[in-house]
Amino acid sequence: MSSRETGEAYDFHELRKKRVEEIEQILTGYLPKEEGYQKTIMEAMAYSLMAGGKRLRPMLMRETYRLFGGTGTVVEPFMAALEMIHTYSLVHDDLPAMDDDELRRGRKTTHVVYGEDMGILAGDALLNYAFETAASAFEEYPKESLKIGKAIGILGKKAGIYGMLGGQVVDVQKTGHAVEKEVLDFIYALKTGALLESAMMIGAALSGASEEEIRLVEKAAGKIGLAFQVQDDILDVTSTAEVLGKPIRSDEKNEKTTYVTLLGVRGAEQVVEKESVEAIELLRKLPGENPYLEWLLGELIHRTK
Amino acid sequence: MSSRETGEAYDFHELRKKRVEEIEQILTGYLPKEEGYQKTIMEAMAYSLMAGGKRLRPMLMRETYRLFGGTGTVVEPFMAALEMIHTYSLVHDDLPAMDDDELRRGRKTTHVVYGEDMGILAGDALLNYAFETAASAFEEYPKESLKIGKAIGILGKKAGIYGMLGGQVVDVQKTGHAVEKEVLDFIYALKTGALLESAMMIGAALSGASEEEIRLVEKAAGKIGLAFQVQDDILDVTSTAEVLGKPIRSDEKNEKTTYVTLLGVRGAEQVVEKESVEAIELLRKLPGENPYLEWLLGELIHRTK
C-alpha cells in the first residue's frame, strides 16, 4: 500500500461518513424482513444492530477487499455477518449475568428494552443469522464458492473460542484479578484483535488474495488491534468523560490490568506507535494500494475518543 | 424406502445402541482439543455436549445420507455441528432467565456447574463452533464444496429465526397464555420440527439428492417432528414419572396448550398416527431404502418414554 497519495484529510473525513452510511444501508438490507409470529426477535435484532457505532469491522473488510482489487458485492453479506457477530457479542456482554450494563451509546441495552430472555435470544439470533447471511452468498455468488467457503471458515474461527469468544471467556474469568502481561496480550489479541483480523482477512480472501497475503494481512490486523486496544487504555486515563462519551478511569475502578497499569501512559504510547508503524509497513509490502485505508488506520490508532 | 426388509426388532435395537456409540465417538472427535487459557469454556462445551441423550438428529442425518446412497464421511462434521446446535439450545433454555432448570437428564445443568456467565458463553461457543465444524468440511472435502455450501445454508436457516430459534422465541412469549392451534403448530413446526428437518435435509443434500428430493424429505421430517412432539404431549399425561424419567403432567402445571388439551388423548393419538403414516409414505416414494431408518422412525413416534 503506497502512502504517496494521502489526499486531503477533509476529503477522507467526508468519505468516511459516506462509507458509514453505505454500510448502514447494507446492514439494513441484510436484516430479516419476512415477519411472522417471531416479530419481536426481529425487532430486537434490528434495535441492537442499527444502534450506531463506527462500523469499523465492515469498513476494514471492504477497504481490504478493495486494496486487493476486489470490485464486486460478494463482500457485502460478509460485512453484514461480521457486524452481526460484533453486535451479538455486545448484547450478551451487557446481560445482567455478564457486565449488567443498562446503557450503550446512550440507548437502553437490548435486554432492558426486550427483557432478559429476549436479550439472550436476540444475541443467539444475531450469531446464527450472521452465518445464515454469510451462507446466503453461496446462492447469490455460486461461482465464488471456494472463496466463500474460506471466508466462512475465517469468520467462524475468529469469532469462536480461538478468537473473540475465547478472549471474552478469559476476560470474564480474570475480572477483579491482576493479570500478567502474557494473559493480557492473550485477551487483547482474541477479544479485540480477532474480529479485526477476520475483517481484513475475509476482505483479502474474497478478493482472491493468496494464503501468504492473507497471513500478512492477519499479522498487520493483529498489530492494529493491539494498538487500537492500548489506545483505549490510554484514553481511559487521559481523556475526559465529555470527549469520550463514557465514564473515564473505569479500568482503575474495576481494578483492571491494562497496558497503562503495566507500562504507564508513556510506555503504552510507545506500544501504540510501534505496533501501528509495523502494521502500516506490513501493508505497504502488498502490491495494491488504498490511501483511504491507510488514513483510516491512522485515525483509528491515534484517535482521541 | 421399502418396508419389505424390516429385519429382527432385536437386531435393530442392538444396531441403535451401536449407532449411538459411533455418534458419540464422532462428537468427541470434533470437540475442540487445543487448550489454552480458555480451557474452562472447552470443559463446559464437552460437559453439555457429552451428557447423553438419544443423538436423534445426527442419527437421522446419517441414516438419510445412507438412504440416498451416501457412503463417505463428509456427513460427520455436520452430524457434530447439528448436535452442538441442539445442545446450545438446551444450555440456553436452562438458564435462570429462561426455564431456570437445575437438572437435565439427572445431571446439573451447565450454568449450575460453571456459573451463569459461563452458561451463556458455553451456549454461544457451541453455536459458533457448530458453524466452525461445518465449515471445516470445506478444507477436508474440497471437492464437495457445493454440497457443503448448501448444507451450511440449511443448517443456518433451520437453526435460526425461521427455524428452531423462531419457535423458541414464540414459545417463551406465549408461556402462561393459552394459544390457538395455529400458533401451537407454528411453535411445534419450528421448535421441534426444524432441526429434525435439517438433519434429514442435510443428509440428503450431502449425498447429492435433487432439490425435489430434499423438499420431499423436508416434508416427511416435518410430519415426523409433529408426530414426535404430539407423542410427547401424550406421554406427559399417560406415562409415569418412573418410566419417563421426568415429572409428568408438567404441561398442565405450566398451563401449556398442547395437542392433548386441544384434542384430548384420543384426538392427539390420531394425529400421531396420521402424520407418521404420511411421513413413511412420503419416504417410500424415494428410490433408495434404509430399513433401519424406517424402524427407527416408528420407534421414535410410538415411543413410551
XYZ file of C-alpha atoms in Angstrom, chain B residues 85-210:
126
model
C -26.681 -26.587 17.933
C -29.243 -28.796 19.667
C -27.050 -28.750 22.800
C -26.526 -24.965 22.822
C -30.310 -24.535 22.650
C -30.703 -26.730 25.755
C -27.927 -24.880 27.626
C -29.561 -21.514 26.966
C -33.100 -22.844 27.638
C -31.944 -23.965 31.084
C -30.581 -20.510 32.075
C -32.158 -18.695 35.040
C -33.646 -16.022 32.728
C -35.290 -18.770 30.644
C -36.634 -22.027 32.159
C -34.287 -21.868 35.167
C -33.671 -25.611 35.244
C -31.002 -27.003 37.535
C -31.109 -30.586 36.323
C -31.188 -32.187 32.888
C -31.016 -35.940 32.376
C -30.213 -36.246 36.082
C -27.086 -34.056 35.892
C -26.581 -30.459 36.979
C -27.153 -28.058 34.107
C -24.183 -26.220 32.601
C -24.788 -22.861 34.290
C -25.153 -24.567 37.676
C -21.726 -26.166 37.292
C -19.865 -23.328 35.551
C -21.795 -20.201 36.575
C -24.413 -18.210 34.710
C -21.887 -16.149 32.722
C -20.120 -19.292 31.516
C -23.510 -20.878 30.777
C -24.283 -18.058 28.359
C -20.785 -18.198 26.860
C -20.785 -22.015 26.578
C -24.019 -21.850 24.593
C -22.568 -19.137 22.364
C -19.399 -21.183 21.978
C -21.303 -24.315 20.916
C -23.375 -22.395 18.380
C -20.298 -20.738 16.910
C -18.288 -23.976 16.982
C -21.104 -25.744 15.154
C -20.565 -23.470 12.166
C -16.774 -23.751 12.511
C -17.125 -27.528 12.463
C -19.429 -27.481 9.450
C -17.086 -25.063 7.645
C -14.121 -27.335 8.392
C -15.654 -29.673 5.791
C -14.568 -27.248 3.047
C -10.929 -27.974 3.885
C -11.425 -31.677 4.497
C -13.610 -32.302 1.433
C -12.752 -29.580 -1.111
C -14.357 -31.482 -3.986
C -17.731 -31.408 -2.258
C -17.775 -27.622 -1.761
C -21.121 -27.051 -3.454
C -22.916 -29.680 -1.365
C -21.241 -28.391 1.777
C -22.316 -24.836 0.984
C -25.884 -25.998 0.532
C -25.760 -27.979 3.792
C -24.454 -24.958 5.754
C -27.308 -22.895 4.323
C -29.865 -25.464 5.513
C -28.212 -25.679 8.944
C -28.284 -21.895 9.398
C -31.851 -21.433 8.265
C -33.331 -24.315 10.267
C -31.486 -23.309 13.457
C -32.308 -19.591 13.291
C -35.284 -17.269 13.489
C -37.074 -19.092 10.661
C -36.387 -22.373 12.424
C -35.728 -23.597 15.962
C -34.900 -20.208 17.445
C -38.039 -18.631 15.996
C -40.121 -21.370 17.631
C -38.332 -20.877 20.918
C -38.982 -17.122 20.850
C -42.727 -17.608 20.352
C -42.839 -20.388 22.955
C -41.175 -18.098 25.522
C -43.550 -15.245 24.695
C -46.624 -17.455 24.943
C -45.683 -19.116 28.237
C -48.597 -18.789 30.630
C -51.010 -17.851 27.817
C -53.480 -20.138 26.063
C -52.588 -20.362 22.374
C -54.632 -21.148 19.280
C -53.906 -24.282 17.280
C -52.325 -22.209 14.516
C -49.754 -20.757 16.919
C -49.155 -24.144 18.556
C -48.483 -25.655 15.126
C -46.060 -22.823 14.394
C -44.166 -23.454 17.655
C -44.041 -27.231 17.113
C -43.002 -26.917 13.471
C -40.153 -24.569 14.323
C -39.027 -25.503 17.832
C -39.141 -29.278 17.356
C -39.584 -29.777 13.627
C -36.926 -27.527 12.147
C -33.832 -29.313 13.478
C -35.261 -32.716 12.526
C -35.918 -31.331 9.048
C -32.371 -30.010 8.849
C -30.991 -33.379 9.983
C -32.695 -35.253 7.161
C -32.311 -32.485 4.555
C -28.568 -32.169 5.190
C -28.173 -35.951 4.967
C -29.960 -35.821 1.614
C -28.080 -32.744 0.338
C -24.656 -34.161 1.183
C -25.402 -37.407 -0.653
C -26.319 -35.412 -3.770
C -30.123 -35.650 -3.626
C -32.040 -33.358 -6.007
